[in-house]
mmCIF file of C-alpha atoms in Angstrom:
data_model
loop_
_atom_site.group_PDB
_atom_site.id
_atom_site.type_symbol
_atom_site.label_atom_id
_atom_site.label_comp_id
_atom_site.label_asym_id
_atom_site.label_seq_id
_atom_site.Cartn_x
_atom_site.Cartn_y
_atom_site.Cartn_z
ATOM 1 C CA UNK A 14 62.178 85.132 113.218
ATOM 2 C CA UNK A 15 62.348 82.765 116.133
ATOM 3 C CA UNK A 16 61.051 79.896 113.837
ATOM 4 C CA UNK A 17 63.875 80.741 111.166
ATOM 5 C CA UNK A 18 66.490 80.939 114.003
ATOM 6 C CA UNK A 19 65.439 77.256 115.085
ATOM 7 C CA UNK A 20 65.720 76.118 111.567
ATOM 8 C CA UNK A 21 69.162 77.639 111.181
ATOM 9 C CA UNK A 22 70.520 75.724 114.164
ATOM 10 C CA UNK A 23 68.858 72.565 112.935
ATOM 11 C CA UNK A 24 70.906 72.837 109.701
ATOM 12 C CA UNK A 25 74.137 73.339 111.671
ATOM 13 C CA UNK A 26 73.692 70.404 113.855
ATOM 14 C CA UNK A 27 72.271 67.989 110.956
ATOM 15 C CA UNK A 28 75.278 68.920 108.698
ATOM 16 C CA UNK A 29 77.758 68.131 111.739
ATOM 17 C CA UNK A 30 76.941 64.551 111.513
ATOM 18 C CA UNK A 31 78.412 64.459 107.805
ATOM 19 C CA UNK A 32 81.902 63.692 106.977
ATOM 20 C CA UNK A 33 82.648 67.288 105.617
ATOM 21 C CA UNK A 34 84.681 70.113 106.944
ATOM 22 C CA UNK A 35 82.491 72.441 109.073
ATOM 23 C CA UNK A 36 83.090 75.865 110.513
ATOM 24 C CA UNK A 37 81.130 77.857 112.965
ATOM 25 C CA UNK A 38 82.101 81.165 114.402
ATOM 26 C CA UNK A 39 81.401 84.853 114.834
ATOM 27 C CA UNK A 40 81.323 88.022 113.124
ATOM 28 C CA UNK A 41 82.242 91.399 114.879
ATOM 29 C CA UNK A 42 82.393 94.694 113.245
ATOM 30 C CA UNK A 43 80.180 97.611 112.260
ATOM 31 C CA UNK A 44 77.282 98.789 109.944
ATOM 32 C CA UNK A 45 76.475 101.769 107.962
ATOM 33 C CA UNK A 46 73.283 102.956 105.816
ATOM 34 C CA UNK A 47 72.971 104.090 102.386
ATOM 35 C CA UNK A 48 69.827 105.790 101.675
ATOM 36 C CA UNK A 49 67.872 108.925 101.726
ATOM 37 C CA UNK A 50 69.132 110.241 105.158
ATOM 38 C CA UNK A 51 72.700 110.691 106.280
ATOM 39 C CA UNK A 52 76.124 110.346 104.634
ATOM 40 C CA UNK A 53 76.407 108.846 101.212
ATOM 41 C CA UNK A 54 79.522 106.812 101.858
ATOM 42 C CA UNK A 55 79.513 103.240 100.731
ATOM 43 C CA UNK A 56 81.758 102.064 103.533
ATOM 44 C CA UNK A 57 81.595 104.084 106.714
ATOM 45 C CA UNK A 58 80.553 101.859 109.835
ATOM 46 C CA UNK A 59 79.068 104.139 112.494
ATOM 47 C CA UNK A 60 77.176 101.437 114.562
ATOM 48 C CA UNK A 61 78.439 98.144 116.123
ATOM 49 C CA UNK A 62 77.399 94.818 114.343
ATOM 50 C CA UNK A 63 77.650 91.290 115.436
ATOM 51 C CA UNK A 64 76.494 87.895 114.383
ATOM 52 C CA UNK A 65 77.212 83.906 114.040
ATOM 53 C CA UNK A 66 77.883 82.128 111.069
ATOM 54 C CA UNK A 67 78.265 78.485 109.926
ATOM 55 C CA UNK A 68 79.962 77.230 106.672
ATOM 56 C CA UNK A 69 79.775 73.748 105.257
ATOM 57 C CA UNK A 70 82.890 73.330 102.942
ATOM 58 C CA UNK A 71 81.850 71.274 99.959
ATOM 59 C CA UNK A 72 85.178 71.642 98.282
ATOM 60 C CA UNK A 73 88.238 73.709 98.639
ATOM 61 C CA UNK A 74 86.889 76.279 96.249
ATOM 62 C CA UNK A 75 83.244 76.678 97.543
ATOM 63 C CA UNK A 76 81.140 76.480 100.840
ATOM 64 C CA UNK A 77 77.376 76.839 101.695
ATOM 65 C CA UNK A 78 77.322 79.458 104.373
ATOM 66 C CA UNK A 79 74.430 80.496 106.795
ATOM 67 C CA UNK A 80 74.314 83.340 109.235
ATOM 68 C CA UNK A 81 72.606 85.577 111.518
ATOM 69 C CA UNK A 82 73.533 89.072 111.879
ATOM 70 C CA UNK A 83 72.099 91.994 114.033
ATOM 71 C CA UNK A 84 72.801 95.638 114.214
ATOM 72 C CA UNK A 85 71.292 99.094 114.687
ATOM 73 C CA UNK A 86 71.611 101.070 111.503
ATOM 74 C CA UNK A 87 71.602 105.086 111.812
ATOM 75 C CA UNK A 88 71.725 108.152 109.757
ATOM 76 C CA UNK A 89 71.998 111.870 110.425
ATOM 77 C CA UNK A 90 71.764 114.508 107.823
ATOM 78 C CA UNK A 91 73.919 116.653 109.675
ATOM 79 C CA UNK A 92 77.065 114.328 108.968
ATOM 80 C CA UNK A 93 76.152 114.421 105.307
ATOM 81 C CA UNK A 94 78.282 116.571 102.797
ATOM 82 C CA UNK A 95 75.214 117.223 100.658
ATOM 83 C CA UNK A 96 74.039 120.617 101.412
ATOM 84 C CA UNK A 97 70.167 119.731 101.023
ATOM 85 C CA UNK A 98 70.428 116.942 103.558
ATOM 86 C CA UNK A 99 72.460 118.982 105.893
ATOM 87 C CA UNK A 100 70.056 121.803 105.937
ATOM 88 C CA UNK A 101 66.994 119.455 106.486
ATOM 89 C CA UNK A 102 68.549 117.791 109.571
ATOM 90 C CA UNK A 103 66.695 114.469 109.599
ATOM 91 C CA UNK A 104 68.039 111.558 111.594
ATOM 92 C CA UNK A 105 67.057 107.903 112.415
ATOM 93 C CA UNK A 106 67.816 104.606 114.028
ATOM 94 C CA UNK A 107 66.644 101.210 112.872
ATOM 95 C CA UNK A 108 67.125 97.618 114.147
ATOM 96 C CA UNK A 109 68.245 95.014 111.730
ATOM 97 C CA UNK A 110 67.869 91.186 112.418
ATOM 98 C CA UNK A 111 69.001 89.227 109.434
ATOM 99 C CA UNK A 112 69.231 85.459 108.466
ATOM 100 C CA UNK A 113 71.233 84.711 105.318
ATOM 101 C CA UNK A 114 72.035 81.703 103.241
ATOM 102 C CA UNK A 115 74.040 81.365 100.045
ATOM 103 C CA UNK A 116 77.517 80.087 98.561
ATOM 104 C CA UNK A 117 80.978 81.435 99.299
ATOM 105 C CA UNK A 118 83.534 81.194 96.544
ATOM 106 C CA UNK A 119 87.291 81.050 97.041
ATOM 107 C CA UNK A 120 89.499 82.454 94.442
ATOM 108 C CA UNK A 121 92.349 80.063 95.552
ATOM 109 C CA UNK A 122 92.176 76.504 96.898
ATOM 110 C CA UNK A 123 91.386 76.603 100.813
ATOM 111 C CA UNK A 124 92.219 73.010 101.811
ATOM 112 C CA UNK A 125 91.770 73.152 105.697
ATOM 113 C CA UNK A 126 93.522 69.673 106.049
ATOM 114 C CA UNK A 127 96.819 70.830 104.833
ATOM 115 C CA UNK A 128 97.978 71.061 108.497
ATOM 116 C CA UNK A 129 100.908 73.483 109.464
ATOM 117 C CA UNK A 130 100.534 75.266 106.021
ATOM 118 C CA UNK A 131 99.377 78.833 105.992
ATOM 119 C CA UNK A 132 96.759 79.410 103.320
ATOM 120 C CA UNK A 133 94.997 82.762 102.199
ATOM 121 C CA UNK A 134 92.317 83.504 99.732
ATOM 122 C CA UNK A 135 90.193 86.245 98.561
ATOM 123 C CA UNK A 136 86.454 85.238 98.340
ATOM 124 C CA UNK A 137 83.091 86.455 97.426
ATOM 125 C CA UNK A 138 79.607 85.398 98.792
ATOM 126 C CA UNK A 139 76.145 85.940 97.562
ATOM 127 C CA UNK A 140 72.756 84.354 98.399
ATOM 128 C CA UNK A 141 69.615 85.700 99.849
ATOM 129 C CA UNK A 142 68.965 87.480 103.082
ATOM 130 C CA UNK A 143 65.623 87.920 105.133
ATOM 131 C CA UNK A 144 65.475 90.719 107.697
ATOM 132 C CA UNK A 145 63.394 92.215 110.248
ATOM 133 C CA UNK A 146 63.386 96.004 110.783
ATOM 134 C CA UNK A 147 60.974 98.819 112.073
ATOM 135 C CA UNK A 148 58.629 100.666 109.708
ATOM 136 C CA UNK A 149 59.402 104.354 110.501
ATOM 137 C CA UNK A 150 57.826 107.737 109.392
ATOM 138 C CA UNK A 151 58.981 111.200 109.941
ATOM 139 C CA UNK A 152 56.521 114.013 111.270
ATOM 140 C CA UNK A 153 57.436 117.546 112.330
ATOM 141 C CA UNK A 154 61.191 116.572 111.784
ATOM 142 C CA UNK A 155 61.082 113.677 114.414
ATOM 143 C CA UNK A 156 61.351 110.014 113.371
ATOM 144 C CA UNK A 157 58.812 107.719 114.675
ATOM 145 C CA UNK A 158 58.256 103.965 114.861
ATOM 146 C CA UNK A 159 55.120 102.486 113.167
ATOM 147 C CA UNK A 160 55.467 98.667 113.499
ATOM 148 C CA UNK A 161 57.891 95.658 112.815
ATOM 149 C CA UNK A 162 58.221 94.640 109.156
ATOM 150 C CA UNK A 163 60.386 92.090 107.294
ATOM 151 C CA UNK A 164 61.474 91.589 103.656
ATOM 152 C CA UNK A 165 64.337 90.190 101.685
ATOM 153 C CA UNK A 166 67.778 91.480 100.575
ATOM 154 C CA UNK A 167 70.638 90.494 98.200
ATOM 155 C CA UNK A 168 73.872 90.261 100.011
ATOM 156 C CA UNK A 169 77.033 90.921 98.128
ATOM 157 C CA UNK A 170 80.160 90.168 100.039
ATOM 158 C CA UNK A 171 83.889 90.467 99.258
ATOM 159 C CA UNK A 172 86.715 89.254 101.762
ATOM 160 C CA UNK A 173 89.993 87.885 102.340
ATOM 161 C CA UNK A 174 90.732 84.986 104.949
ATOM 162 C CA UNK A 175 93.546 82.951 106.256
ATOM 163 C CA UNK A 176 94.014 80.024 108.824
ATOM 164 C CA UNK A 177 95.866 81.192 111.940
ATOM 165 C CA UNK A 178 95.954 77.783 113.370
ATOM 166 C CA UNK A 179 94.895 74.234 112.642
ATOM 167 C CA UNK A 180 91.340 75.045 113.576
ATOM 168 C CA UNK A 181 90.930 78.676 113.390
ATOM 169 C CA UNK A 182 90.245 80.704 110.286
ATOM 170 C CA UNK A 183 90.294 84.571 110.343
ATOM 171 C CA UNK A 184 88.582 86.685 107.839
ATOM 172 C CA UNK A 185 88.141 90.375 106.913
ATOM 173 C CA UNK A 186 84.932 91.300 104.731
ATOM 174 C CA UNK A 187 82.741 93.952 103.471
ATOM 175 C CA UNK A 188 79.164 92.828 102.669
ATOM 176 C CA UNK A 189 76.571 95.338 101.136
ATOM 177 C CA UNK A 190 72.816 94.337 101.148
ATOM 178 C CA UNK A 191 70.595 95.639 98.513
ATOM 179 C CA UNK A 192 67.104 95.726 100.167
ATOM 180 C CA UNK A 193 63.666 95.263 98.760
ATOM 181 C CA UNK A 194 62.528 98.283 100.818
ATOM 182 C CA UNK A 195 63.000 102.028 100.828
ATOM 183 C CA UNK A 196 61.827 102.717 104.164
ATOM 184 C CA UNK A 197 64.737 101.810 106.537
ATOM 185 C CA UNK A 198 64.902 105.671 107.101
ATOM 186 C CA UNK A 199 61.351 106.584 107.251
ATOM 187 C CA UNK A 200 61.511 108.068 103.830
ATOM 188 C CA UNK A 201 58.582 105.916 102.323
ATOM 189 C CA UNK A 202 56.220 104.625 104.830
ATOM 190 C CA UNK A 203 54.075 101.630 103.692
ATOM 191 C CA UNK A 204 51.080 102.895 105.756
ATOM 192 C CA UNK A 205 48.916 104.657 103.196
ATOM 193 C CA UNK A 206 47.761 107.269 105.706
ATOM 194 C CA UNK A 207 51.494 108.375 105.902
ATOM 195 C CA UNK A 208 51.951 108.889 102.362
ATOM 196 C CA UNK A 209 51.934 112.717 102.499
ATOM 197 C CA UNK A 210 55.122 112.400 104.694
ATOM 198 C CA UNK A 211 57.343 110.580 102.088
ATOM 199 C CA UNK A 212 60.553 112.287 101.067
ATOM 200 C CA UNK A 213 63.549 111.491 99.063
ATOM 201 C CA UNK A 214 64.333 109.429 95.939
ATOM 202 C CA UNK A 215 61.127 107.088 95.897
ATOM 203 C CA UNK A 216 62.625 105.279 92.940
ATOM 204 C CA UNK A 217 65.676 103.679 94.684
ATOM 205 C CA UNK A 218 65.843 101.186 97.371
ATOM 206 C CA UNK A 219 67.799 101.265 100.748
ATOM 207 C CA UNK A 220 71.162 99.605 101.258
ATOM 208 C CA UNK A 221 73.130 98.655 104.406
ATOM 209 C CA UNK A 222 76.522 97.259 104.841
ATOM 210 C CA UNK A 223 78.326 95.091 107.361
ATOM 211 C CA UNK A 224 82.143 95.725 107.656
ATOM 212 C CA UNK A 225 84.137 93.494 110.173
ATOM 213 C CA UNK A 226 86.099 90.477 110.992
ATOM 214 C CA UNK A 227 85.048 86.652 111.028
ATOM 215 C CA UNK A 228 86.568 84.131 113.326
ATOM 216 C CA UNK A 229 85.604 80.445 112.620
ATOM 217 C CA UNK A 230 86.428 77.114 114.045
ATOM 218 C CA UNK A 231 86.706 74.084 111.995
ATOM 219 C CA UNK A 232 85.666 70.725 112.913
ATOM 220 C CA UNK A 233 84.620 67.122 112.063
ATOM 221 C CA UNK A 234 86.308 64.443 109.938
ATOM 222 C CA UNK A 235 88.683 64.894 107.014
ATOM 223 C CA UNK A 236 86.496 65.092 103.804
ATOM 224 C CA UNK A 237 87.033 63.565 100.372
ATOM 225 C CA UNK A 238 86.984 66.413 97.890
ATOM 226 C CA UNK A 239 86.018 64.308 94.891
ATOM 227 C CA UNK A 240 83.195 64.083 92.535
ATOM 228 C CA UNK A 241 80.120 62.293 94.023
#
């Protein structure tokens, strides 16, 4: 994970040298989990989430986007409206550290060099995420940590953004991650010795969702948005 973070910052500063519009900023919001433990709501932030992000605006309609996000995700069956879960009473917490790269597409032109002109656009983003998490298992009703694991996820983000000054862009977004694991909640441990402890739907993968605000600062020279 440390090597990947170093690569992330190298990409940021390498692209900074080019005559393109760059954005760097922060994400602040919350996270929630969708799986075999806890609530089944798609958007219900219950833990704080934060991150940093960088965008290289290739044109007024699309950008290459890189981000690092971090959060604790949690679930508690006692908060669920599903009777079986509520009766079972399992709960868990897991630590997510995520790196994501992909493309952001604006529905409307978002030319950051039209100074003193307010612009707003909905946008969508997808790409590939790589994240670290704790392998969990549940024994005698208690959730335990086994070891740290990592895998991939597919991010699906929708949002809306606007420029609030000549160099600041404010966004609001919801981003679901479809993961390649079913054990963020301890329901399907990879350790074969713990196989008898599995529970829930073993044919569906876990999801987690980040909901919050982005604030980015734009910098470098005015680009030429023309065919290369």
